[in-house]
mmCIF file of C-alpha atoms in Angstrom:
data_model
loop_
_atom_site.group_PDB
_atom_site.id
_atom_site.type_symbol
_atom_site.label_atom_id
_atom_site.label_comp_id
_atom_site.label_asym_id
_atom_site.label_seq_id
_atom_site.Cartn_x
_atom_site.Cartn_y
_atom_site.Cartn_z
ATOM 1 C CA UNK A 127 92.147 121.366 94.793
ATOM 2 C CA UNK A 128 94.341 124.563 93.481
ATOM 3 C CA UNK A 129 96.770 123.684 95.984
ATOM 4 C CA UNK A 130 97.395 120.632 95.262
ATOM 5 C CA UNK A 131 96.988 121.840 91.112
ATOM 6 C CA UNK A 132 100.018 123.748 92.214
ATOM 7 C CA UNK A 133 101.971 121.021 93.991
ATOM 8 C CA UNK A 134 101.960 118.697 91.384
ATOM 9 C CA UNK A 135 101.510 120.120 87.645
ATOM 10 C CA UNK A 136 104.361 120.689 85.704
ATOM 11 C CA UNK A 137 103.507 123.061 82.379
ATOM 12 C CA UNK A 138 106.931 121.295 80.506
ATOM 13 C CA UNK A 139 105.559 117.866 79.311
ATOM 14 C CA UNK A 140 107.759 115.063 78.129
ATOM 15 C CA UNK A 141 107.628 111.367 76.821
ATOM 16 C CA UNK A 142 109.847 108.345 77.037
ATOM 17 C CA UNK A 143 107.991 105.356 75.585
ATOM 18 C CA UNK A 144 110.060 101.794 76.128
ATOM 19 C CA UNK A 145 108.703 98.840 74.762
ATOM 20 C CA UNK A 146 109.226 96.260 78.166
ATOM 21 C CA UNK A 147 110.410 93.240 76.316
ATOM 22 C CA UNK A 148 113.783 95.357 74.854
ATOM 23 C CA UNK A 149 116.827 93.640 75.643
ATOM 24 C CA UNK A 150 117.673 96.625 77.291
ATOM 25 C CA UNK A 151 114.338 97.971 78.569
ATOM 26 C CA UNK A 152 115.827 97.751 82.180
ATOM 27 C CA UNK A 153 118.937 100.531 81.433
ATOM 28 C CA UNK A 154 117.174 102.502 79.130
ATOM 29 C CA UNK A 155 113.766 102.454 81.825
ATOM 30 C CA UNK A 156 116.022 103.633 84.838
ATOM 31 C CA UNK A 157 118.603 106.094 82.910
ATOM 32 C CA UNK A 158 115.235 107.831 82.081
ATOM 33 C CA UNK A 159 114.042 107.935 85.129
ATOM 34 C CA UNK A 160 117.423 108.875 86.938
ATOM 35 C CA UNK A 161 116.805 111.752 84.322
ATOM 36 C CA UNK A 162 113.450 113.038 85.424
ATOM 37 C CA UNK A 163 114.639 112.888 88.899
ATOM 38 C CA UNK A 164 117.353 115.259 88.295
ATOM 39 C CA UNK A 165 115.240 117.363 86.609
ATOM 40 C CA UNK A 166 114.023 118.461 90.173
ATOM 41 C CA UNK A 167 115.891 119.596 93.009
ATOM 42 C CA UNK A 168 114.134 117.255 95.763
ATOM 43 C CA UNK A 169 115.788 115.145 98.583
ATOM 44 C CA UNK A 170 113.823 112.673 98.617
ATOM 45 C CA UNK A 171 110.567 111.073 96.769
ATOM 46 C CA UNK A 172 107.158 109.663 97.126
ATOM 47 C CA UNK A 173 106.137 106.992 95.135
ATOM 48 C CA UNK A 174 102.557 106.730 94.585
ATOM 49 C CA UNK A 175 101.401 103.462 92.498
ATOM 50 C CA UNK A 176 97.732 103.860 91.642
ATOM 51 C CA UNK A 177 95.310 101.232 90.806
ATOM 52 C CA UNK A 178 93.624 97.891 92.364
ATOM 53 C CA UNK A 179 93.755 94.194 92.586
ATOM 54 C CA UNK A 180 89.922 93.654 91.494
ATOM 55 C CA UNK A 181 90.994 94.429 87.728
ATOM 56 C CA UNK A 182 93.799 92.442 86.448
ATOM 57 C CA UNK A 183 94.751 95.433 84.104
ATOM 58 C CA UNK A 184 94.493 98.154 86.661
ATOM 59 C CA UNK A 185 96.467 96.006 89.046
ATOM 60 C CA UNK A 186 100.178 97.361 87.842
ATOM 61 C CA UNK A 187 100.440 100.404 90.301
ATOM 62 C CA UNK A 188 99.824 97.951 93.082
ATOM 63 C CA UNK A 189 101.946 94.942 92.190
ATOM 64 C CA UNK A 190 104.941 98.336 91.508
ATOM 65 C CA UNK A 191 103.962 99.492 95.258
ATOM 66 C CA UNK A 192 103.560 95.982 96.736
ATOM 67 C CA UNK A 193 107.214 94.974 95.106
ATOM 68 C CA UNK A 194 108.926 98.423 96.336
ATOM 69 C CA UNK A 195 107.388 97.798 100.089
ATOM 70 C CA UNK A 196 109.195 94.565 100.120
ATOM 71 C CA UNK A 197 112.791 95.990 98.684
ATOM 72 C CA UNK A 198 112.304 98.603 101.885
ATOM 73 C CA UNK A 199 109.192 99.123 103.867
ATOM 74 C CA UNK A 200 110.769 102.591 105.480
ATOM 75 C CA UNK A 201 110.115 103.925 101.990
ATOM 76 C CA UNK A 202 107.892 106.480 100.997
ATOM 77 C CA UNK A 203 105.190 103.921 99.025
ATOM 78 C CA UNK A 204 101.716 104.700 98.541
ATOM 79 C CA UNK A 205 99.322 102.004 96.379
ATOM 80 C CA UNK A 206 100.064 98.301 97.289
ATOM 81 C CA UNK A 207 98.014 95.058 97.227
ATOM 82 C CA UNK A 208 96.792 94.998 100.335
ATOM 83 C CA UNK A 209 96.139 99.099 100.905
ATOM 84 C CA UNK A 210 95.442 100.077 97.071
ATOM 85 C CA UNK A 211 95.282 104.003 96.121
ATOM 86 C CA UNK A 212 92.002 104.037 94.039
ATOM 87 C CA UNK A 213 89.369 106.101 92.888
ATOM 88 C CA UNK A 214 87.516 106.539 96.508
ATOM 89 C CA UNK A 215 90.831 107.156 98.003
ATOM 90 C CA UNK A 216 93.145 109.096 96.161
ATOM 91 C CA UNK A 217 92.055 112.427 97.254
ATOM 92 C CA UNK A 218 92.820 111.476 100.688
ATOM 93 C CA UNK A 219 96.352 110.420 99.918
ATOM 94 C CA UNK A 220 96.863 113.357 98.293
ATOM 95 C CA UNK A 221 96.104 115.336 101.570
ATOM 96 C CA UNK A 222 98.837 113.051 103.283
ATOM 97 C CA UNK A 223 101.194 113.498 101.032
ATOM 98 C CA UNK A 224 100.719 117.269 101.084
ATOM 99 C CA UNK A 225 100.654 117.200 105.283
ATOM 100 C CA UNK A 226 103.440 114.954 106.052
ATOM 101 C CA UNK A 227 105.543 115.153 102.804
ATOM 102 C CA UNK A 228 105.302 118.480 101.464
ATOM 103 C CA UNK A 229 109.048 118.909 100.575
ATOM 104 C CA UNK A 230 109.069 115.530 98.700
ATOM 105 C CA UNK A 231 109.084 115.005 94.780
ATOM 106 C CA UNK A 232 106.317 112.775 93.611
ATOM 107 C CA UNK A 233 105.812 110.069 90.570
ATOM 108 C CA UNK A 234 102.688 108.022 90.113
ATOM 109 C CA UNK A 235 102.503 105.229 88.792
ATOM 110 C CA UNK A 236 99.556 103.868 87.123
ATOM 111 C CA UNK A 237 97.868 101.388 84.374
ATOM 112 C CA UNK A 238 96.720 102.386 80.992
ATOM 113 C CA UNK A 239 95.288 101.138 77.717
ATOM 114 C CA UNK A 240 96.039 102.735 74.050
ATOM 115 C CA UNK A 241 97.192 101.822 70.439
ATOM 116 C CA UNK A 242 97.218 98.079 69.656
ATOM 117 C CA UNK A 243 101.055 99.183 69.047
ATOM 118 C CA UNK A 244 101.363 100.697 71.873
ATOM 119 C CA UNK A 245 100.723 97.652 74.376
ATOM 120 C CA UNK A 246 103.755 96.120 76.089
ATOM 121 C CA UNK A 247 105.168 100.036 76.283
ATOM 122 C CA UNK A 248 106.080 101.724 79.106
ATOM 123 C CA UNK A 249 106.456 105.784 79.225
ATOM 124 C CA UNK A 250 107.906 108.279 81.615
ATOM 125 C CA UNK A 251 106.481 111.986 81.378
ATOM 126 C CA UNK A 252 107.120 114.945 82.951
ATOM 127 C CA UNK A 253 104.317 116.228 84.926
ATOM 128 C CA UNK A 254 101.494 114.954 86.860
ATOM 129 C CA UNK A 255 99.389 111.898 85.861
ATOM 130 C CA UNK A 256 95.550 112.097 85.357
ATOM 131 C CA UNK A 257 94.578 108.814 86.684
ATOM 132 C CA UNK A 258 91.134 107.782 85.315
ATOM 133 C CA UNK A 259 91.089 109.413 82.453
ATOM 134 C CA UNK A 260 90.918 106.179 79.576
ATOM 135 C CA UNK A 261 87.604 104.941 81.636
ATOM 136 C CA UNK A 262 86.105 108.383 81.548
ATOM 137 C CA UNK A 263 86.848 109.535 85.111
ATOM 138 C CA UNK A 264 87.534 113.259 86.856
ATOM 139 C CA UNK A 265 90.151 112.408 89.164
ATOM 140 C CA UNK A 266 92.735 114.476 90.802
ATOM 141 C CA UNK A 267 96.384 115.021 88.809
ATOM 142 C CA UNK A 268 99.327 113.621 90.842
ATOM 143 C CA UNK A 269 103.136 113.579 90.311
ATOM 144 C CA UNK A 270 105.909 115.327 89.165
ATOM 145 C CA UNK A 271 106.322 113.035 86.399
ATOM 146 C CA UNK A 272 104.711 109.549 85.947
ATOM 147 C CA UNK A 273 105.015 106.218 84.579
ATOM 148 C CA UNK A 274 102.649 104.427 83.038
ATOM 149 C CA UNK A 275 102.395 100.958 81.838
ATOM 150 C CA UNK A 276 100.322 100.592 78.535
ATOM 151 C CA UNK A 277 98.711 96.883 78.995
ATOM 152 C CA UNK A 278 95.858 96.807 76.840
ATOM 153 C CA UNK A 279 93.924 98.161 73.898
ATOM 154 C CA UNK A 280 91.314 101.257 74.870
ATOM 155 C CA UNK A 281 88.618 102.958 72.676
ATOM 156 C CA UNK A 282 85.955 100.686 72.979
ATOM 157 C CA UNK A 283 84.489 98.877 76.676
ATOM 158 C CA UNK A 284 87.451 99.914 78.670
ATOM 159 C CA UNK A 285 86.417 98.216 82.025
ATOM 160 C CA UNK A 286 85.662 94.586 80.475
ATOM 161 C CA UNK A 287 89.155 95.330 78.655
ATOM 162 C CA UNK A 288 90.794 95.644 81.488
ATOM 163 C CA UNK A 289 89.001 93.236 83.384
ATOM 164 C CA UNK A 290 90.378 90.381 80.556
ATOM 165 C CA UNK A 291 94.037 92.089 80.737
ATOM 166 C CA UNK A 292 97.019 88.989 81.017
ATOM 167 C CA UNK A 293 98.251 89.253 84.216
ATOM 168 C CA UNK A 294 101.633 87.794 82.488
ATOM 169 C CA UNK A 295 102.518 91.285 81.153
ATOM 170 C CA UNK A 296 101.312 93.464 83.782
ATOM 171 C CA UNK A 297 103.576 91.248 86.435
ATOM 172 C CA UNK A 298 106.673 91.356 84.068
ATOM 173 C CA UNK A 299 105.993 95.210 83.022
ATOM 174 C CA UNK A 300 105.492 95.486 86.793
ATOM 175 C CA UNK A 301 108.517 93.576 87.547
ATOM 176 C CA UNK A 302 110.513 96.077 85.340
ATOM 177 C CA UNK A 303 109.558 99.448 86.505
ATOM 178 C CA UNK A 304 110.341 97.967 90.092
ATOM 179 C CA UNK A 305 113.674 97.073 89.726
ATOM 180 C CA UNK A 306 114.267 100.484 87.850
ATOM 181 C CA UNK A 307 113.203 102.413 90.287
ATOM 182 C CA UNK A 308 115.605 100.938 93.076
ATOM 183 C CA UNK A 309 118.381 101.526 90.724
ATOM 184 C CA UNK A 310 117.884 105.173 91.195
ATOM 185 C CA UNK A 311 119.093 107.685 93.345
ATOM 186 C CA UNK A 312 115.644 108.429 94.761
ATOM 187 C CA UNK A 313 115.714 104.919 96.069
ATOM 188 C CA UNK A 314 119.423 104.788 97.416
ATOM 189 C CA UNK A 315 119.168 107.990 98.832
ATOM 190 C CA UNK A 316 122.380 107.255 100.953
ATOM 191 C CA UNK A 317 124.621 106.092 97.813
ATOM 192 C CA UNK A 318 127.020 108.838 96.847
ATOM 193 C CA UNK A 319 126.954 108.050 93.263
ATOM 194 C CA UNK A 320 124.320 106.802 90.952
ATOM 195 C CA UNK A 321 125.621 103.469 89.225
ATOM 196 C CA UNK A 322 123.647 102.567 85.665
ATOM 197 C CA UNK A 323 122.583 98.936 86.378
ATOM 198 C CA UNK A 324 123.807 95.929 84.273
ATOM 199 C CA UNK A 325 121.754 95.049 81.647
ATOM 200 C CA UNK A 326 120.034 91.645 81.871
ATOM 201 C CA UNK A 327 118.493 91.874 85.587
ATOM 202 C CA UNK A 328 115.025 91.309 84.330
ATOM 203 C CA UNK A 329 114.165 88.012 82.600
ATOM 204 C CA UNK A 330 112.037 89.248 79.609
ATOM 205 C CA UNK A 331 111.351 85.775 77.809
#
């Protein structure tokens, strides 16, 4: 566990909070995360999207994972539909990550609830994600930095809440952080130059 402590945690913390239905959610989303990427001298990046298809609210790492598997299956992409990174199983991807890709930058990606205001946002921080921790579980911290989708309200039953979560804006707040994260460099490792995309690739209606 202190090795991987030391792998991932980051003691300079950061927030970006975008609400996903801005006009211009998709620029602002990857211009932020081209940002946190540069932060870090890595090559190249895992993507870890945490979460499972049994709860429509916790299912946003894996639709993020499933979607990035089918832009390019080479890529490093942990946490899809079919092979979720959960709970009983995150401690073991972990140790992959640390055996096979120990040079690699990471960012998690993973479901949350908060603030009644706060649902429909997405946020990028700097340093490592503590998956688990709105439903009251210990889990290990993963990631560099980490995006997380806020899709419903917590304090109060946080399983049945997610349970009852609209798929409608956990696919399109899924759709968006895809779609950012192949406009970055850590995606098109090969491009020479990062290009900002044009604004309007995601329909938000």
């Amino acid at each position: 566990m202190e090795a991987s402590m030391n792998l991932f945690k980051n003691n300079q913390c950061s927030k970006y909070v975008i609400d996903y239905s801005d006009p211009q959610a998709l620029h602002f989303l990857t211009n932020r995360i081209q940002y946190m990427i540069d932060q870090y001298d890595y090559q190249h990046w895992v993507v870890v999207c945490i979460g499972t298809d049994r709860s429509t609210g916790d299912s946003l790492g894996p639709l993020v994972g499933s979607q990035l598997r089918l832009y390019d299956s080479t890529k490093r992409v942990f946490g899809t539909l079919d092979e979720p990174v959960h709970a009983l199983n995150l401690q073991d991807t972990i140790d992959i990550i640390q055996n096979h890709y120990p040079d690699s930058g990471i960012i998690a990606i993973d479901a949350s609830l908060g603030q009644l205001t706060s649902v429909g946002t997405i946020q990028v921080v700097n340093g490592p994600l503590k998956p688990g921790a709105g439903v009251q579980k210990n889990l290990p911290e993963i990631g560099h930095f980490h995006i997380t989708g806020i899709v419903n309200v917590g304090g109060f039953m946080e399983y049945f809440v997610l349970q009852n979560t609209r798929l409608s804006i956990v696919m399109k707040m899924a759709d968006l952080i895809t779609h950012a994260i192949t406009n970055t460099t850590c995606w098109n490792q090969n491009s020479a130059t990062y290009r900002s995309p044009s604004i309007g690739f995601v329909d938000h209606m």
